[in-house]
Amino acid sequence: MDRTSIDSSTLGETADQTMVAPQTPTAVEANAAAGKALVFIDADNQVPALAKPLLHFLAGIGRRAGRVFIAGNGSGDRVKGWQSALTEIESEVLIAAHVAPMRKQSADVRLMFELATLYHGQPDAQAVVLIVSRDDLLLAAAEALHGRGHHVLIAVGASAPAAPLATELPVVVLPQPQTASSQPIQKEPAVLAEANQPATPIEVDARVVNAAITKIRQTLSQSKGGGYAASAVGQVLSQMGYDKATRARIVKAIPNLKETGAGADKRLVF
């Protein structure tokens, strides 16, 4: 099966916090809306600046966001950023936003719980499920939904460096909005074709490692015992567009790295 990439320009607290009214319809209920899209956003993996390109893409294929489910962890700033950006563009969109505990993959698990309601329900031929993330767990969940007969798309921001996604599902590449300080970029082809093969790890050199260290220190605060939570470091690297294998290689290449603790208490000292 050939995999297609579509360029859309051409068509914290430790307890789970619900940020919308509890009477919001479930994903299964929203699935009954004909011509609508069910959107699941990994706020720890994709930036809120993609909200406008995302909604433009849906409009381009004749869809509206019938239901949006957002999850992230930490302070919840990225979750709130997505929520604000979406409602500013389309005020009537139904959004369920959740801030999960600051643990490794806790936001992914929260998204997968919601996706499970679709997995155990009947597919709707008129509904599209759009998962906004390049996380390996959510890619696996998307493929499982596809296997059950759901129409599933993956959406990610166009960023570099970033390895191709190792999936046969259609991948929507959303353009990253330019800021005032952005340099002009070359016009991209109308369709970005990603090779239908496993992702190749990005070469890790001193520049990549130094850029990662700078981003980590700018984004995170050190714990009381020194160092950074390993799960938080992984999230920062994921937000920079690195896959799981490349994140591990970058961490191992950090000079004078020391690891303490285990599991959720694991810290990286450097």
PDB file of C-alpha atoms in Angstrom:
ATOM      1  CA  MET A   1       0.000   0.000   0.000  1.00  0.00           C
ATOM      2  CA  ASP A   2       1.438   3.369  -1.055  1.00  0.00           C
ATOM      3  CA  ARG A   3       1.558   5.966   1.659  1.00  0.00           C
ATOM      4  CA  THR A   4       0.515   9.510   0.810  1.00  0.00           C
ATOM      5  CA  SER A   5       1.654  12.765   2.368  1.00  0.00           C
ATOM      6  CA  ILE A   6      -0.630  15.723   1.770  1.00  0.00           C
ATOM      7  CA  ASP A   7       0.500  19.343   1.900  1.00  0.00           C
ATOM      8  CA  SER A   8      -2.468  21.170   3.380  1.00  0.00           C
ATOM      9  CA  SER A   9      -1.627  24.381   1.552  1.00  0.00           C
ATOM     10  CA  THR A  10      -2.864  22.840  -1.653  1.00  0.00           C
ATOM     11  CA  LEU A  11      -6.269  21.660  -1.097  1.00  0.00           C
ATOM     12  CA  GLY A  12       1.332  20.164  35.015  1.00  0.00           C
ATOM     13  CA  GLU A  13      -0.638  19.833  38.093  1.00  0.00           C
ATOM     14  CA  THR A  14      -0.347  16.117  38.969  1.00  0.00           C
ATOM     15  CA  ALA A  15      -4.069  15.451  38.684  1.00  0.00           C
ATOM     16  CA  ASP A  16      -5.993  15.208  35.446  1.00  0.00           C
ATOM     17  CA  GLN A  17      -7.770  18.528  34.935  1.00  0.00           C
ATOM     18  CA  THR A  18     -10.833  18.820  32.723  1.00  0.00           C
ATOM     19  CA  MET A  19     -10.985  22.281  31.229  1.00  0.00           C
ATOM     20  CA  VAL A  20     -14.477  22.105  29.674  1.00  0.00           C
ATOM     21  CA  ALA A  21     -17.944  21.348  30.985  1.00  0.00           C
ATOM     22  CA  PRO A  22     -18.425  17.639  31.767  1.00  0.00           C
ATOM     23  CA  GLN A  23     -21.583  17.444  29.614  1.00  0.00           C
ATOM     24  CA  THR A  24     -19.474  17.767  26.438  1.00  0.00           C
ATOM     25  CA  PRO A  25     -20.400  14.891  24.062  1.00  0.00           C
ATOM     26  CA  THR A  26     -18.118  11.895  23.917  1.00  0.00           C
ATOM     27  CA  ALA A  27     -16.042  11.008  20.860  1.00  0.00           C
ATOM     28  CA  VAL A  28     -18.539   8.281  19.968  1.00  0.00           C
ATOM     29  CA  GLU A  29     -21.434  10.758  20.076  1.00  0.00           C
ATOM     30  CA  ALA A  30     -19.528  13.238  17.956  1.00  0.00           C
ATOM     31  CA  ASN A  31     -18.751  10.478  15.475  1.00  0.00           C
ATOM     32  CA  ALA A  32     -22.405  10.509  14.444  1.00  0.00           C
ATOM     33  CA  ALA A  33     -22.038  13.969  12.912  1.00  0.00           C
ATOM     34  CA  ALA A  34     -21.929  13.549   9.126  1.00  0.00           C
ATOM     35  CA  GLY A  35     -19.169  15.396   7.283  1.00  0.00           C
ATOM     36  CA  LYS A  36     -17.329  16.223  10.483  1.00  0.00           C
ATOM     37  CA  ALA A  37     -13.812  15.434  11.615  1.00  0.00           C
ATOM     38  CA  LEU A  38     -12.829  14.102  15.021  1.00  0.00           C
ATOM     39  CA  VAL A  39      -9.515  15.719  15.913  1.00  0.00           C
ATOM     40  CA  PHE A  40      -7.139  14.386  18.581  1.00  0.00           C
ATOM     41  CA  ILE A  41      -4.215  16.698  19.411  1.00  0.00           C
ATOM     42  CA  ASP A  42      -1.026  15.746  21.242  1.00  0.00           C
ATOM     43  CA  ALA A  43      -0.186  19.189  22.664  1.00  0.00           C
ATOM     44  CA  ASP A  44       3.206  18.003  23.934  1.00  0.00           C
ATOM     45  CA  ASN A  45       4.193  16.953  20.418  1.00  0.00           C
ATOM     46  CA  GLN A  46       2.755  19.589  18.070  1.00  0.00           C
ATOM     47  CA  VAL A  47       2.691  23.371  18.560  1.00  0.00           C
ATOM     48  CA  PRO A  48      -0.460  25.558  18.841  1.00  0.00           C
ATOM     49  CA  ALA A  49       0.700  27.641  15.862  1.00  0.00           C
ATOM     50  CA  LEU A  50      -0.589  24.782  13.682  1.00  0.00           C
ATOM     51  CA  ALA A  51      -4.210  25.493  14.651  1.00  0.00           C
ATOM     52  CA  LYS A  52      -4.904  27.756  11.673  1.00  0.00           C
ATOM     53  CA  PRO A  53      -3.281  25.481   9.029  1.00  0.00           C
ATOM     54  CA  LEU A  54      -5.146  22.542  10.583  1.00  0.00           C
ATOM     55  CA  LEU A  55      -8.568  24.170  10.264  1.00  0.00           C
ATOM     56  CA  HIS A  56      -7.726  25.402   6.751  1.00  0.00           C
ATOM     57  CA  PHE A  57      -6.863  21.856   5.733  1.00  0.00           C
ATOM     58  CA  LEU A  58     -10.174  20.543   7.059  1.00  0.00           C
ATOM     59  CA  ALA A  59     -12.056  23.267   5.196  1.00  0.00           C
ATOM     60  CA  GLY A  60     -10.140  22.332   2.052  1.00  0.00           C
ATOM     61  CA  ILE A  61     -11.467  18.771   2.160  1.00  0.00           C
ATOM     62  CA  GLY A  62     -14.993  19.913   2.970  1.00  0.00           C
ATOM     63  CA  ARG A  63     -14.884  19.107   6.690  1.00  0.00           C
ATOM     64  CA  ARG A  64     -15.307  20.927   9.963  1.00  0.00           C
ATOM     65  CA  ALA A  65     -13.895  19.992  13.338  1.00  0.00           C
ATOM     66  CA  GLY A  66     -16.969  18.382  14.881  1.00  0.00           C
ATOM     67  CA  ARG A  67     -15.034  17.560  18.053  1.00  0.00           C
ATOM     68  CA  VAL A  68     -11.501  18.319  19.224  1.00  0.00           C
ATOM     69  CA  PHE A  69      -9.788  16.486  22.062  1.00  0.00           C
ATOM     70  CA  ILE A  70      -6.513  17.996  23.354  1.00  0.00           C
ATOM     71  CA  ALA A  71      -4.146  16.468  25.912  1.00  0.00           C
ATOM     72  CA  GLY A  72      -0.804  17.537  27.327  1.00  0.00           C
ATOM     73  CA  ASN A  73       1.010  17.546  30.639  1.00  0.00           C
ATOM     74  CA  GLY A  74       3.119  19.822  32.812  1.00  0.00           C
ATOM     75  CA  SER A  75       1.746  23.323  33.384  1.00  0.00           C
ATOM     76  CA  GLY A  76      -0.783  22.903  30.576  1.00  0.00           C
ATOM     77  CA  ASP A  77       0.405  25.993  28.657  1.00  0.00           C
ATOM     78  CA  ARG A  78       0.526  24.112  25.344  1.00  0.00           C
ATOM     79  CA  VAL A  79      -2.969  22.715  25.956  1.00  0.00           C
ATOM     80  CA  LYS A  80      -4.352  26.180  26.675  1.00  0.00           C
ATOM     81  CA  GLY A  81      -2.479  27.540  23.664  1.00  0.00           C
ATOM     82  CA  TRP A  82      -4.164  25.046  21.332  1.00  0.00           C
ATOM     83  CA  GLN A  83      -7.559  25.702  22.897  1.00  0.00           C
ATOM     84  CA  SER A  84      -7.240  29.485  22.533  1.00  0.00           C
ATOM     85  CA  ALA A  85      -5.921  29.309  18.968  1.00  0.00           C
ATOM     86  CA  LEU A  86      -8.738  27.024  17.803  1.00  0.00           C
ATOM     87  CA  THR A  87     -11.576  28.963  19.432  1.00  0.00           C
ATOM     88  CA  GLU A  88     -10.202  32.262  18.125  1.00  0.00           C
ATOM     89  CA  ILE A  89     -10.595  30.942  14.575  1.00  0.00           C
ATOM     90  CA  GLU A  90     -13.759  28.868  15.011  1.00  0.00           C
ATOM     91  CA  SER A  91     -15.586  29.825  18.200  1.00  0.00           C
ATOM     92  CA  GLU A  92     -18.254  27.113  17.968  1.00  0.00           C
ATOM     93  CA  VAL A  93     -15.891  24.145  17.848  1.00  0.00           C
ATOM     94  CA  LEU A  94     -16.443  21.633  20.674  1.00  0.00           C
ATOM     95  CA  ILE A  95     -13.194  21.186  22.608  1.00  0.00           C
ATOM     96  CA  ALA A  96     -12.285  18.847  25.451  1.00  0.00           C
ATOM     97  CA  ALA A  97      -8.904  19.847  26.892  1.00  0.00           C
ATOM     98  CA  HIS A  98      -7.052  17.832  29.534  1.00  0.00           C
ATOM     99  CA  VAL A  99      -3.834  18.433  31.459  1.00  0.00           C
ATOM    100  CA  ALA A 100      -2.389  15.077  32.495  1.00  0.00           C
ATOM    101  CA  PRO A 101       0.127  14.325  35.280  1.00  0.00           C
ATOM    102  CA  MET A 102       3.764  15.179  34.577  1.00  0.00           C
ATOM    103  CA  ARG A 103       4.821  11.621  33.826  1.00  0.00           C
ATOM    104  CA  LYS A 104       6.290   9.963  30.761  1.00  0.00           C
ATOM    105  CA  GLN A 105       3.618   9.477  28.032  1.00  0.00           C
ATOM    106  CA  SER A 106       0.773  10.365  30.404  1.00  0.00           C
ATOM    107  CA  ALA A 107      -0.797  12.684  27.825  1.00  0.00           C
ATOM    108  CA  ASP A 108      -0.488   9.984  25.149  1.00  0.00           C
ATOM    109  CA  VAL A 109      -2.279   7.522  27.421  1.00  0.00           C
ATOM    110  CA  ARG A 110      -5.077  10.036  27.994  1.00  0.00           C
ATOM    111  CA  LEU A 111      -5.517  10.437  24.238  1.00  0.00           C
ATOM    112  CA  MET A 112      -5.494   6.671  23.734  1.00  0.00           C
ATOM    113  CA  PHE A 113      -8.264   6.214  26.299  1.00  0.00           C
ATOM    114  CA  GLU A 114     -10.424   8.552  24.234  1.00  0.00           C
ATOM    115  CA  LEU A 115      -9.446   6.855  20.970  1.00  0.00           C
ATOM    116  CA  ALA A 116     -10.449   3.512  22.524  1.00  0.00           C
ATOM    117  CA  THR A 117     -14.105   4.602  22.438  1.00  0.00           C
ATOM    118  CA  LEU A 118     -13.812   4.695  18.653  1.00  0.00           C
ATOM    119  CA  TYR A 119     -11.912   1.414  18.483  1.00  0.00           C
ATOM    120  CA  HIS A 120     -14.768  -0.399  20.235  1.00  0.00           C
ATOM    121  CA  GLY A 121     -17.478   1.434  18.286  1.00  0.00           C
ATOM    122  CA  GLN A 122     -18.804   1.052  14.766  1.00  0.00           C
ATOM    123  CA  PRO A 123     -16.880   2.954  12.050  1.00  0.00           C
ATOM    124  CA  ASP A 124     -18.753   5.825  10.407  1.00  0.00           C
ATOM    125  CA  ALA A 125     -17.989   6.058   6.681  1.00  0.00           C
ATOM    126  CA  GLN A 126     -18.753   9.796   6.727  1.00  0.00           C
ATOM    127  CA  ALA A 127     -16.432  10.653   9.615  1.00  0.00           C
ATOM    128  CA  VAL A 128     -12.699  11.352   9.485  1.00  0.00           C
ATOM    129  CA  VAL A 129     -10.422  10.774  12.476  1.00  0.00           C
ATOM    130  CA  LEU A 130      -7.457  13.167  12.438  1.00  0.00           C
ATOM    131  CA  ILE A 131      -4.609  12.556  14.923  1.00  0.00           C
ATOM    132  CA  VAL A 132      -2.193  15.476  15.310  1.00  0.00           C
ATOM    133  CA  SER A 133       1.054  13.902  16.531  1.00  0.00           C
ATOM    134  CA  ARG A 134       4.163  12.094  15.338  1.00  0.00           C
ATOM    135  CA  ASP A 135       4.427  10.092  18.576  1.00  0.00           C
ATOM    136  CA  ASP A 136       5.029   6.354  18.056  1.00  0.00           C
ATOM    137  CA  LEU A 137       2.254   5.282  20.456  1.00  0.00           C
ATOM    138  CA  LEU A 138      -0.357   7.419  18.751  1.00  0.00           C
ATOM    139  CA  LEU A 139       0.775   6.267  15.306  1.00  0.00           C
ATOM    140  CA  ALA A 140       0.176   2.705  16.491  1.00  0.00           C
ATOM    141  CA  ALA A 141      -3.258   3.712  17.801  1.00  0.00           C
ATOM    142  CA  ALA A 142      -4.089   5.326  14.451  1.00  0.00           C
ATOM    143  CA  GLU A 143      -3.119   2.168  12.581  1.00  0.00           C
ATOM    144  CA  ALA A 144      -5.254   0.078  14.954  1.00  0.00           C
ATOM    145  CA  LEU A 145      -8.273   2.313  14.240  1.00  0.00           C
ATOM    146  CA  HIS A 146      -7.612   2.022  10.512  1.00  0.00           C
ATOM    147  CA  GLY A 147      -7.594  -1.751  10.892  1.00  0.00           C
ATOM    148  CA  ARG A 148     -11.076  -1.536  12.411  1.00  0.00           C
ATOM    149  CA  GLY A 149     -12.393   0.316   9.375  1.00  0.00           C
ATOM    150  CA  HIS A 150     -12.118   3.951  10.469  1.00  0.00           C
ATOM    151  CA  HIS A 151     -10.951   6.655   8.054  1.00  0.00           C
ATOM    152  CA  VAL A 152      -7.801   7.925   9.802  1.00  0.00           C
ATOM    153  CA  LEU A 153      -5.315  10.648   8.889  1.00  0.00           C
ATOM    154  CA  ILE A 154      -2.125  11.786  10.656  1.00  0.00           C
ATOM    155  CA  ALA A 155      -1.228  15.500  10.769  1.00  0.00           C
ATOM    156  CA  VAL A 156       2.168  16.959  11.692  1.00  0.00           C
ATOM    157  CA  GLY A 157       3.872  20.306  11.325  1.00  0.00           C
ATOM    158  CA  ALA A 158       6.489  20.686   8.607  1.00  0.00           C
ATOM    159  CA  SER A 159       9.698  20.911  10.612  1.00  0.00           C
ATOM    160  CA  ALA A 160      13.368  20.139  10.137  1.00  0.00           C
ATOM    161  CA  PRO A 161      15.196  18.097  11.066  1.00  0.00           C
ATOM    162  CA  ALA A 162      12.519  15.434  11.315  1.00  0.00           C
ATOM    163  CA  ALA A 163      12.585  11.831  10.158  1.00  0.00           C
ATOM    164  CA  PRO A 164       9.778  10.544   7.905  1.00  0.00           C
ATOM    165  CA  LEU A 165       6.949   8.861   9.769  1.00  0.00           C
ATOM    166  CA  ALA A 166       7.111   5.065   9.659  1.00  0.00           C
ATOM    167  CA  THR A 167       3.460   4.488   8.779  1.00  0.00           C
ATOM    168  CA  GLU A 168       1.401   3.574   5.730  1.00  0.00           C
ATOM    169  CA  LEU A 169      -1.435   5.904   6.741  1.00  0.00           C
ATOM    170  CA  PRO A 170      -1.907   9.234   4.899  1.00  0.00           C
ATOM    171  CA  VAL A 171       0.192  11.986   6.492  1.00  0.00           C
ATOM    172  CA  VAL A 172      -0.980  15.608   6.277  1.00  0.00           C
ATOM    173  CA  VAL A 173       1.984  18.003   6.411  1.00  0.00           C
ATOM    174  CA  LEU A 174       0.860  21.322   7.901  1.00  0.00           C
ATOM    175  CA  PRO A 175       2.986  24.390   7.082  1.00  0.00           C
ATOM    176  CA  GLN A 176       4.618  26.083  10.055  1.00  0.00           C
ATOM    177  CA  PRO A 177       3.431  29.730  10.137  1.00  0.00           C
ATOM    178  CA  GLN A 178       6.259  32.225   9.650  1.00  0.00           C
ATOM    179  CA  THR A 179       7.060  34.819  12.301  1.00  0.00           C
ATOM    180  CA  ALA A 180       8.320  38.328  11.621  1.00  0.00           C
ATOM    181  CA  SER A 181      11.893  37.153  12.192  1.00  0.00           C
ATOM    182  CA  SER A 182      11.599  34.075  10.004  1.00  0.00           C
ATOM    183  CA  GLN A 183      13.859  33.831   7.000  1.00  0.00           C
ATOM    184  CA  PRO A 184      12.214  33.343   3.592  1.00  0.00           C
ATOM    185  CA  ILE A 185      11.853  29.697   2.706  1.00  0.00           C
ATOM    186  CA  GLN A 186      11.813  28.050  -0.680  1.00  0.00           C
ATOM    187  CA  LYS A 187       8.445  27.138  -2.057  1.00  0.00           C
ATOM    188  CA  GLU A 188       7.698  23.502  -1.276  1.00  0.00           C
ATOM    189  CA  PRO A 189       6.189  21.093  -3.810  1.00  0.00           C
ATOM    190  CA  ALA A 190       2.405  20.777  -3.775  1.00  0.00           C
ATOM    191  CA  VAL A 191       2.676  17.230  -2.464  1.00  0.00           C
ATOM    192  CA  LEU A 192       5.439  16.108  -0.111  1.00  0.00           C
ATOM    193  CA  ALA A 193       5.960  12.407  -0.711  1.00  0.00           C
ATOM    194  CA  GLU A 194       7.475  10.534   2.227  1.00  0.00           C
ATOM    195  CA  ALA A 195       9.209   7.256   1.387  1.00  0.00           C
ATOM    196  CA  ASN A 196       7.261   4.172   2.358  1.00  0.00           C
ATOM    197  CA  GLN A 197      10.018   2.793   4.548  1.00  0.00           C
ATOM    198  CA  PRO A 198      11.077   2.811   8.212  1.00  0.00           C
ATOM    199  CA  ALA A 199      12.317   6.145   9.536  1.00  0.00           C
ATOM    200  CA  THR A 200      16.076   6.692   9.313  1.00  0.00           C
ATOM    201  CA  PRO A 201      17.567   8.150  12.517  1.00  0.00           C
ATOM    202  CA  ILE A 202      18.909  11.677  12.085  1.00  0.00           C
ATOM    203  CA  GLU A 203      22.675  11.970  12.326  1.00  0.00           C
ATOM    204  CA  VAL A 204      23.592  13.281  15.756  1.00  0.00           C
ATOM    205  CA  ASP A 205      26.547  15.649  15.725  1.00  0.00           C
ATOM    206  CA  ALA A 206      27.810  18.278  18.151  1.00  0.00           C
ATOM    207  CA  ARG A 207      25.553  20.991  16.699  1.00  0.00           C
ATOM    208  CA  VAL A 208      22.419  18.904  17.174  1.00  0.00           C
ATOM    209  CA  VAL A 209      23.394  18.017  20.750  1.00  0.00           C
ATOM    210  CA  ASN A 210      24.281  21.622  21.646  1.00  0.00           C
ATOM    211  CA  ALA A 211      21.003  22.911  20.194  1.00  0.00           C
ATOM    212  CA  ALA A 212      19.108  20.289  22.194  1.00  0.00           C
ATOM    213  CA  ILE A 213      20.918  21.210  25.438  1.00  0.00           C
ATOM    214  CA  THR A 214      20.154  24.899  24.881  1.00  0.00           C
ATOM    215  CA  LYS A 215      16.465  24.183  24.229  1.00  0.00           C
ATOM    216  CA  ILE A 216      16.208  21.941  27.308  1.00  0.00           C
ATOM    217  CA  ARG A 217      17.772  24.577  29.584  1.00  0.00           C
ATOM    218  CA  GLN A 218      15.544  27.314  28.134  1.00  0.00           C
ATOM    219  CA  THR A 219      12.379  25.245  28.535  1.00  0.00           C
ATOM    220  CA  LEU A 220      12.842  23.310  31.788  1.00  0.00           C
ATOM    221  CA  SER A 221      13.711  24.152  35.374  1.00  0.00           C
ATOM    222  CA  GLN A 222      16.093  21.892  37.266  1.00  0.00           C
ATOM    223  CA  SER A 223      14.620  19.725  40.010  1.00  0.00           C
ATOM    224  CA  LYS A 224      15.502  20.332  43.654  1.00  0.00           C
ATOM    225  CA  GLY A 225      18.017  17.505  43.599  1.00  0.00           C
ATOM    226  CA  GLY A 226      19.631  18.798  40.429  1.00  0.00           C
ATOM    227  CA  GLY A 227      19.178  17.766  36.822  1.00  0.00           C
ATOM    228  CA  TYR A 228      16.046  17.464  34.708  1.00  0.00           C
ATOM    229  CA  ALA A 229      13.258  14.889  34.730  1.00  0.00           C
ATOM    230  CA  ALA A 230      14.032  12.362  31.989  1.00  0.00           C
ATOM    231  CA  SER A 231      10.406  12.369  30.805  1.00  0.00           C
ATOM    232  CA  ALA A 232      10.417  16.176  30.479  1.00  0.00           C
ATOM    233  CA  VAL A 233      13.668  16.077  28.490  1.00  0.00           C
ATOM    234  CA  GLY A 234      12.098  13.520  26.153  1.00  0.00           C
ATOM    235  CA  GLN A 235       9.108  15.795  25.611  1.00  0.00           C
ATOM    236  CA  VAL A 236      11.303  18.776  24.719  1.00  0.00           C
ATOM    237  CA  LEU A 237      13.224  16.694  22.175  1.00  0.00           C
ATOM    238  CA  SER A 238       9.953  15.354  20.777  1.00  0.00           C
ATOM    239  CA  GLN A 239       8.688  18.922  20.329  1.00  0.00           C
ATOM    240  CA  MET A 240      11.876  19.627  18.364  1.00  0.00           C
ATOM    241  CA  GLY A 241      10.795  16.940  15.902  1.00  0.00           C
ATOM    242  CA  TYR A 242      13.032  14.030  16.920  1.00  0.00           C
ATOM    243  CA  ASP A 243      11.742  10.450  16.909  1.00  0.00           C
ATOM    244  CA  LYS A 244      12.278   8.050  19.817  1.00  0.00           C
ATOM    245  CA  ALA A 245      15.511   6.523  18.497  1.00  0.00           C
ATOM    246  CA  THR A 246      17.079   9.909  17.773  1.00  0.00           C
ATOM    247  CA  ARG A 247      16.047  11.277  21.189  1.00  0.00           C
ATOM    248  CA  ALA A 248      17.887   8.406  22.871  1.00  0.00           C
ATOM    249  CA  ARG A 249      21.015   9.045  20.791  1.00  0.00           C
ATOM    250  CA  ILE A 250      20.987  12.763  21.618  1.00  0.00           C
ATOM    251  CA  VAL A 251      20.675  12.086  25.345  1.00  0.00           C
ATOM    252  CA  LYS A 252      23.555   9.604  25.266  1.00  0.00           C
ATOM    253  CA  ALA A 253      25.713  12.170  23.450  1.00  0.00           C
ATOM    254  CA  ILE A 254      25.267  14.899  26.102  1.00  0.00           C
ATOM    255  CA  PRO A 255      28.715  15.588  27.625  1.00  0.00           C
ATOM    256  CA  ASN A 256      29.231  14.611  31.289  1.00  0.00           C
ATOM    257  CA  LEU A 257      25.726  13.156  31.529  1.00  0.00           C
ATOM    258  CA  LYS A 258      24.769  11.429  34.785  1.00  0.00           C
ATOM    259  CA  GLU A 259      21.548   9.512  35.335  1.00  0.00           C
ATOM    260  CA  THR A 260      19.908   9.162  38.747  1.00  0.00           C
ATOM    261  CA  GLY A 261      16.706   7.518  39.939  1.00  0.00           C
ATOM    262  CA  ALA A 262      14.459   5.201  37.967  1.00  0.00           C
ATOM    263  CA  GLY A 263      11.043   5.176  36.330  1.00  0.00           C
ATOM    264  CA  ALA A 264       9.053   8.372  36.855  1.00  0.00           C
ATOM    265  CA  ASP A 265      11.821   9.650  39.197  1.00  0.00           C
ATOM    266  CA  LYS A 266      14.629   9.297  36.676  1.00  0.00           C
ATOM    267  CA  ARG A 267      16.667  12.492  36.300  1.00  0.00           C
ATOM    268  CA  LEU A 268      19.346  13.548  33.834  1.00  0.00           C
ATOM    269  CA  VAL A 269      22.134  15.657  35.333  1.00  0.00           C
ATOM    270  CA  PHE A 270      24.319  17.682  32.965  1.00  0.00           C
TER     271      PHE A 270
END
